[in-house]
């Protein structure tokens, strides 16, 4: 039977930062801390992940609380995508109930450049609503579950980028699908937009280097971007880089060890 490590970190993942954090946390603290990454299971072939991996929803806050207790999790890092607001709320509620320290690893947003032409909207339906005033040949870089809002616009061409092929035909009158997972290059994005004569890009303000190339290419080609703003983050401790998250882990492990020593000397 494998020896149980004194500590257990749960990373809520699904992002490049979460994968990098799992690797760095194991390198830095793997001698005394197990690391489990949790994925929702949205993509068919997630990239390789070090440490333990579990896939699928927990079953809301009660399910996540049960998991934390059953797996003796004593630290949690929510490194999910900035738009994954439901799991972020569940993570906060479950961590508060279980009294487990929780950190949110939130990548910095993209900086708006003076030459950028962004039309900022609050949500995906808002992006669909402004589109008729902005362009006719649209590059849609959203999740597969967010495309329906655009299907009624039959007089527009949509270039739809997805990670996996869609499970059912998309409801667009005129569209093309391009499959791809970041990181993308500026040259590649520029070429793609030129080839399809794109005149508007629709994107979420995700931030991060892996998908920033489209923002830069749109700037260079003077193409407007309908940019969906991020939802407000949950309250709680935050880090904006893997390095900062490692500092938090180190500090939290020292506190947990001190608590353990106090309990053992008192008993
Ligand atoms: P969401 O709306 O916040 O979450 C919906 C439900 O999916 C949650 O209630 C939870 O189910 C489950 N879930 C989400 N993330 C999970 C995780 N890491 N581990 C286990 N269960 C998880 O999230 P979403 O927007 O669908 O995103 C799902 C995943 O894709 C996240 O891990 C996120 O990091 C990644 N992702 C999202 C986006 C995006 O634009 N939203 C982009 C790239 C990657 P239960 O309630 O049953 O626990």
Short mmCIF file of C-alpha atoms and ligand atoms in Angstrom, two decimals:
data_model
loop_
_atom_site.label_atom_id
_atom_site.label_comp_id
_atom_site.label_asym_id
_atom_site.label_seq_id
_atom_site.Cartn_x
_atom_site.Cartn_y
_atom_site.Cartn_z
CA UNK A 1 0.00 0.00 0.00
CA UNK A 2 1.40 3.47 -0.84
CA UNK A 3 2.45 5.53 2.19
CA UNK A 4 0.04 8.41 2.79
CA UNK A 5 1.71 11.83 2.67
CA UNK A 6 1.08 14.16 5.63
CA UNK A 7 -0.67 16.72 3.43
CA UNK A 8 -2.99 16.74 0.41
CA UNK A 9 -3.46 19.61 -2.04
CA UNK A 10 -6.51 19.64 -4.30
CA UNK A 11 -6.11 21.73 -7.47
CA UNK A 12 -9.29 22.56 -9.35
CA UNK A 13 -7.93 22.56 -12.88
CA UNK A 14 -8.75 22.66 -16.56
CA UNK A 15 -6.22 25.38 -17.38
CA UNK A 16 -2.55 25.54 -18.40
CA UNK A 17 -1.77 27.29 -15.10
CA UNK A 18 -3.32 24.44 -13.11
CA UNK A 19 -1.14 21.91 -14.94
CA UNK A 20 1.99 24.00 -14.38
CA UNK A 21 1.07 24.37 -10.72
CA UNK A 22 0.61 20.61 -10.25
CA UNK A 23 4.08 20.05 -11.68
CA UNK A 24 5.73 22.78 -9.60
CA UNK A 25 3.91 21.79 -6.38
CA UNK A 26 5.08 18.19 -6.73
CA UNK A 27 8.65 19.30 -7.46
CA UNK A 28 8.68 21.65 -4.47
CA UNK A 29 6.66 19.76 -1.86
CA UNK A 30 6.02 16.26 -3.25
CA UNK A 31 7.97 14.62 -0.42
CA UNK A 32 5.31 15.65 2.12
CA UNK A 33 2.24 16.54 0.08
CA UNK A 34 0.06 14.57 -2.33
CA UNK A 35 -1.33 16.59 -5.24
CA UNK A 36 -4.65 15.83 -6.91
CA UNK A 37 -5.92 17.77 -9.93
CA UNK A 38 -9.65 17.76 -10.58
CA UNK A 39 -10.99 18.21 -14.11
CA UNK A 40 -14.60 18.76 -15.14
CA UNK A 41 -14.12 16.41 -18.08
CA UNK A 42 -15.07 18.88 -20.81
CA UNK A 43 -12.27 18.06 -23.26
CA UNK A 44 -11.86 14.61 -24.74
CA UNK A 45 -8.09 14.39 -24.36
CA UNK A 46 -6.77 16.57 -21.56
CA UNK A 47 -3.01 17.13 -21.65
CA UNK A 48 -0.71 15.10 -19.39
CA UNK A 49 -0.92 15.93 -15.68
CA UNK A 50 1.51 14.88 -12.94
CA UNK A 51 0.19 13.59 -9.62
CA UNK A 52 -3.30 12.17 -9.10
CA UNK A 53 -6.11 13.14 -11.42
CA UNK A 54 -9.86 12.83 -10.93
CA UNK A 55 -12.41 13.67 -13.63
CA UNK A 56 -16.05 14.80 -13.46
CA UNK A 57 -18.25 17.06 -11.37
CA UNK A 58 -18.38 16.54 -7.60
CA UNK A 59 -22.14 16.94 -7.32
CA UNK A 60 -22.32 20.52 -6.09
CA UNK A 61 -21.08 21.88 -2.77
CA UNK A 62 -22.12 18.78 -0.74
CA UNK A 63 -20.22 16.51 -3.13
CA UNK A 64 -17.11 18.65 -2.97
CA UNK A 65 -17.29 18.75 0.84
CA UNK A 66 -17.55 14.96 0.94
CA UNK A 67 -14.54 14.68 -1.36
CA UNK A 68 -12.46 17.03 0.81
CA UNK A 69 -13.25 14.99 3.91
CA UNK A 70 -12.85 11.52 2.34
CA UNK A 71 -9.52 12.40 0.71
CA UNK A 72 -8.14 14.31 3.73
CA UNK A 73 -7.57 17.41 1.63
CA UNK A 74 -6.02 20.16 3.74
CA UNK A 75 -5.26 22.79 1.06
CA UNK A 76 -7.24 23.76 -2.04
CA UNK A 77 -6.25 25.92 -5.01
CA UNK A 78 -8.93 26.97 -7.42
CA UNK A 79 -6.96 27.31 -10.66
CA UNK A 80 -10.00 27.05 -12.93
CA UNK A 81 -10.68 29.35 -15.86
CA UNK A 82 -11.69 32.94 -14.98
CA UNK A 83 -15.11 32.29 -16.56
CA UNK A 84 -15.76 29.08 -14.59
CA UNK A 85 -17.74 30.93 -11.94
CA UNK A 86 -19.94 28.09 -10.68
CA UNK A 87 -17.12 25.82 -9.56
CA UNK A 88 -15.35 28.86 -8.07
CA UNK A 89 -18.40 29.55 -5.91
CA UNK A 90 -18.71 25.91 -4.93
CA UNK A 91 -15.02 25.87 -4.01
CA UNK A 92 -15.43 28.87 -1.73
CA UNK A 93 -18.53 27.51 -0.03
CA UNK A 94 -17.06 24.02 0.47
CA UNK A 95 -13.72 25.34 1.73
CA UNK A 96 -15.43 27.71 4.16
CA UNK A 97 -17.65 24.91 5.48
CA UNK A 98 -14.72 22.49 5.84
CA UNK A 99 -12.39 25.24 7.11
CA UNK A 100 -9.77 24.41 4.52
CA UNK A 101 -7.44 27.18 3.29
CA UNK A 102 -8.27 28.09 -0.31
CA UNK A 103 -6.36 30.16 -2.83
CA UNK A 104 -7.60 31.35 -6.20
CA UNK A 105 -4.97 31.32 -8.92
CA UNK A 106 -6.27 33.92 -11.36
CA UNK A 107 -4.28 34.77 -14.44
CA UNK A 108 -3.89 38.51 -15.16
CA UNK A 109 -6.22 39.92 -17.81
CA UNK A 110 -4.87 41.11 -21.16
CA UNK A 111 -3.77 44.73 -21.23
CA UNK A 112 -5.74 46.89 -23.63
CA UNK A 113 -3.41 48.59 -26.10
CA UNK A 114 -4.05 52.08 -27.53
CA UNK A 115 -4.61 50.58 -31.00
CA UNK A 116 -7.08 47.93 -29.80
CA UNK A 117 -10.70 48.29 -30.88
CA UNK A 118 -12.58 46.49 -28.13
CA UNK A 119 -16.32 46.56 -27.62
CA UNK A 120 -16.75 45.26 -24.09
CA UNK A 121 -19.95 43.39 -23.20
CA UNK A 122 -21.14 41.75 -19.99
CA UNK A 123 -21.94 38.29 -21.30
CA UNK A 124 -22.21 36.07 -24.39
CA UNK A 125 -25.83 37.08 -25.30
CA UNK A 126 -24.58 40.69 -25.06
CA UNK A 127 -21.86 39.84 -27.60
CA UNK A 128 -24.47 38.38 -29.97
CA UNK A 129 -26.63 41.49 -29.58
CA UNK A 130 -23.93 43.97 -30.66
CA UNK A 131 -22.61 41.87 -33.55
CA UNK A 132 -24.98 43.15 -36.29
CA UNK A 133 -23.54 46.66 -35.76
CA UNK A 134 -19.91 45.50 -35.97
CA UNK A 135 -19.20 42.96 -38.69
CA UNK A 136 -20.36 40.27 -41.13
CA UNK A 137 -17.54 37.72 -41.03
CA UNK A 138 -17.09 36.63 -37.45
CA UNK A 139 -14.32 34.65 -35.77
CA UNK A 140 -15.97 33.04 -32.70
CA UNK A 141 -13.55 31.89 -30.00
CA UNK A 142 -15.95 30.73 -27.29
CA UNK A 143 -16.79 27.41 -25.67
CA UNK A 144 -18.93 24.86 -27.52
CA UNK A 145 -21.80 25.43 -25.08
CA UNK A 146 -21.88 29.18 -25.79
CA UNK A 147 -22.55 29.18 -29.53
CA UNK A 148 -26.35 28.97 -29.58
CA UNK A 149 -26.68 32.70 -28.88
CA UNK A 150 -25.39 33.41 -32.42
CA UNK A 151 -27.28 30.79 -34.42
CA UNK A 152 -30.22 33.09 -35.27
CA UNK A 153 -27.90 35.42 -37.23
CA UNK A 154 -28.30 33.78 -40.62
CA UNK A 155 -26.86 36.66 -42.66
CA UNK A 156 -23.35 36.33 -41.18
CA UNK A 157 -20.42 33.96 -41.73
CA UNK A 158 -18.98 32.36 -38.58
CA UNK A 159 -15.54 30.85 -38.26
CA UNK A 160 -15.89 28.75 -35.10
CA UNK A 161 -12.80 27.54 -33.25
CA UNK A 162 -13.26 24.58 -30.93
CA UNK A 163 -10.92 22.17 -29.10
CA UNK A 164 -12.91 19.03 -29.98
CA UNK A 165 -15.22 18.39 -32.96
CA UNK A 166 -18.81 19.27 -31.98
CA UNK A 167 -20.98 16.33 -30.87
CA UNK A 168 -23.97 17.63 -32.87
CA UNK A 169 -24.11 19.81 -36.00
CA UNK A 170 -23.86 23.52 -35.21
CA UNK A 171 -26.98 25.54 -35.93
CA UNK A 172 -25.34 28.19 -38.13
CA UNK A 173 -26.54 28.94 -41.66
CA UNK A 174 -23.02 29.74 -42.90
CA UNK A 175 -20.01 28.58 -40.91
CA UNK A 176 -16.72 26.75 -40.87
CA UNK A 177 -15.14 24.94 -37.93
CA UNK A 178 -11.45 25.12 -37.15
CA UNK A 179 -10.12 22.81 -34.44
CA UNK A 180 -7.25 23.92 -32.23
CA UNK A 181 -5.93 24.17 -28.71
CA UNK A 182 -3.48 26.93 -27.67
CA UNK A 183 -0.85 28.12 -27.56
CA UNK A 184 -1.43 29.92 -30.87
CA UNK A 185 1.03 32.16 -32.71
CA UNK A 186 0.40 35.71 -33.91
CA UNK A 187 1.46 34.75 -37.45
CA UNK A 188 -0.95 31.79 -37.44
CA UNK A 189 -3.85 33.85 -36.12
CA UNK A 190 -3.18 36.64 -38.63
CA UNK A 191 -3.14 34.17 -41.49
CA UNK A 192 -6.35 32.49 -40.31
CA UNK A 193 -8.22 35.80 -40.02
CA UNK A 194 -6.96 36.98 -43.41
CA UNK A 195 -7.83 33.70 -45.15
CA UNK A 196 -11.43 33.92 -43.96
CA UNK A 197 -11.67 37.72 -44.47
CA UNK A 198 -12.69 38.08 -40.81
CA UNK A 199 -13.96 41.54 -39.88
CA UNK A 200 -14.82 40.95 -36.19
CA UNK A 201 -13.47 38.67 -33.45
CA UNK A 202 -15.59 37.53 -30.51
CA UNK A 203 -13.56 36.53 -27.45
CA UNK A 204 -13.81 36.18 -23.70
CA UNK A 205 -11.42 38.30 -21.66
CA UNK A 206 -9.67 35.15 -20.51
CA UNK A 207 -6.14 36.57 -20.30
CA UNK A 208 -3.10 34.30 -20.48
CA UNK A 209 -0.33 33.88 -23.00
CA UNK A 210 -1.73 30.78 -24.74
CA UNK A 211 -4.57 32.64 -26.47
CA UNK A 212 -3.31 36.23 -26.55
CA UNK A 213 -2.05 35.87 -30.13
CA UNK A 214 -5.56 36.45 -31.55
CA UNK A 215 -5.80 39.75 -29.66
CA UNK A 216 -2.46 40.90 -31.07
CA UNK A 217 -3.32 39.73 -34.60
CA UNK A 218 -6.68 41.56 -34.47
CA UNK A 219 -4.84 44.72 -33.35
CA UNK A 220 -2.39 44.43 -36.23
CA UNK A 221 -5.19 43.87 -38.75
CA UNK A 222 -7.31 46.62 -37.15
CA UNK A 223 -10.15 44.15 -36.55
CA UNK A 224 -12.58 45.02 -33.72
CA UNK A 225 -12.99 42.57 -30.85
CA UNK A 226 -16.28 42.02 -29.08
CA UNK A 227 -14.79 41.20 -25.69
CA UNK A 228 -16.88 39.47 -23.03
CA UNK A 229 -15.89 40.80 -19.60
CA UNK A 230 -14.89 38.39 -16.83
CA UNK A 231 -17.36 37.60 -14.08
CA UNK A 232 -16.39 39.04 -10.70
CA UNK A 233 -14.09 36.67 -8.79
CA UNK A 234 -15.13 35.07 -5.51
CA UNK A 235 -13.87 36.60 -2.30
CA UNK A 236 -10.74 35.09 -0.79
CA UNK A 237 -6.97 34.92 -1.15
CA UNK A 238 -5.63 35.36 -4.69
CA UNK A 239 -2.40 34.79 -6.59
CA UNK A 240 -1.75 35.80 -10.19
CA UNK A 241 1.08 33.37 -10.98
CA UNK A 242 2.24 29.84 -10.27
CA UNK A 243 5.24 31.28 -8.37
CA UNK A 244 2.96 33.27 -6.06
CA UNK A 245 0.82 30.16 -5.51
CA UNK A 246 3.94 28.21 -4.48
CA UNK A 247 4.77 30.88 -1.89
CA UNK A 248 1.23 30.46 -0.52
CA UNK A 249 1.62 26.66 -0.34
CA UNK A 250 4.92 26.98 1.52
CA UNK A 251 3.40 29.36 4.06
CA UNK A 252 0.27 27.26 4.50
CA UNK A 253 2.25 24.02 4.96
CA UNK A 254 4.37 25.69 7.65
CA UNK A 255 1.18 26.76 9.46
CA UNK A 256 -0.37 23.29 9.16
CA UNK A 257 2.82 21.67 10.48
CA UNK A 258 2.90 24.08 13.42
CA UNK A 259 -0.75 23.22 14.21
CA UNK A 260 0.06 19.49 14.04
CA UNK A 261 3.02 19.93 16.43
CA UNK A 262 0.84 21.90 18.86
CA UNK A 263 -1.83 19.20 18.85
CA UNK A 264 0.72 16.41 19.38
CA UNK A 265 2.43 18.18 22.30
CA UNK A 266 -0.93 18.91 23.93
CA UNK A 267 -2.13 15.30 23.70
P1 LIG B 1 -18.48 26.04 -14.25
O1 LIG B 1 -19.63 26.52 -15.06
O2 LIG B 1 -17.96 26.94 -13.22
O3 LIG B 1 -18.86 24.66 -13.54
C1 LIG B 1 -19.99 23.86 -13.90
C2 LIG B 1 -19.88 22.56 -13.15
O4 LIG B 1 -18.83 21.77 -13.72
C3 LIG B 1 -19.50 22.69 -11.68
O5 LIG B 1 -20.62 22.98 -10.88
C4 LIG B 1 -18.88 21.35 -11.40
O6 LIG B 1 -19.87 20.34 -11.28
C5 LIG B 1 -18.15 21.06 -12.70
N1 LIG B 1 -16.76 21.48 -12.69
C6 LIG B 1 -16.21 22.61 -13.21
N2 LIG B 1 -14.88 22.62 -13.07
C7 LIG B 1 -14.57 21.48 -12.43
C8 LIG B 1 -13.35 20.90 -12.01
N3 LIG B 1 -12.16 21.51 -12.24
N4 LIG B 1 -13.39 19.70 -11.38
C9 LIG B 1 -14.58 19.08 -11.17
N5 LIG B 1 -15.76 19.56 -11.55
C10 LIG B 1 -15.76 20.75 -12.18
O7 LIG B 1 -17.28 25.59 -15.17
P2 LIG B 1 -17.14 25.57 -16.76
O8 LIG B 1 -17.14 26.97 -17.24
O9 LIG B 1 -18.12 24.60 -17.32
O10 LIG B 1 -15.66 25.00 -16.92
C11 LIG B 1 -15.39 23.62 -16.71
C12 LIG B 1 -13.90 23.40 -16.70
O11 LIG B 1 -13.33 23.84 -17.92
C13 LIG B 1 -13.19 24.15 -15.57
O12 LIG B 1 -12.32 23.21 -14.95
C14 LIG B 1 -12.45 25.26 -16.25
O13 LIG B 1 -11.21 25.56 -15.63
C15 LIG B 1 -12.26 24.73 -17.68
N6 LIG B 1 -12.31 25.79 -18.69
C16 LIG B 1 -13.37 26.64 -18.74
C17 LIG B 1 -13.39 27.64 -19.67
C18 LIG B 1 -14.54 28.62 -19.71
O14 LIG B 1 -14.50 29.53 -20.57
N7 LIG B 1 -15.54 28.52 -18.85
C19 LIG B 1 -12.34 27.77 -20.59
C20 LIG B 1 -11.26 26.88 -20.51
C21 LIG B 1 -11.26 25.90 -19.55
P3 LIG B 1 -20.44 19.85 -9.86
O15 LIG B 1 -21.34 20.96 -9.40
O16 LIG B 1 -21.14 18.58 -10.18
O17 LIG B 1 -19.29 19.66 -8.94
#
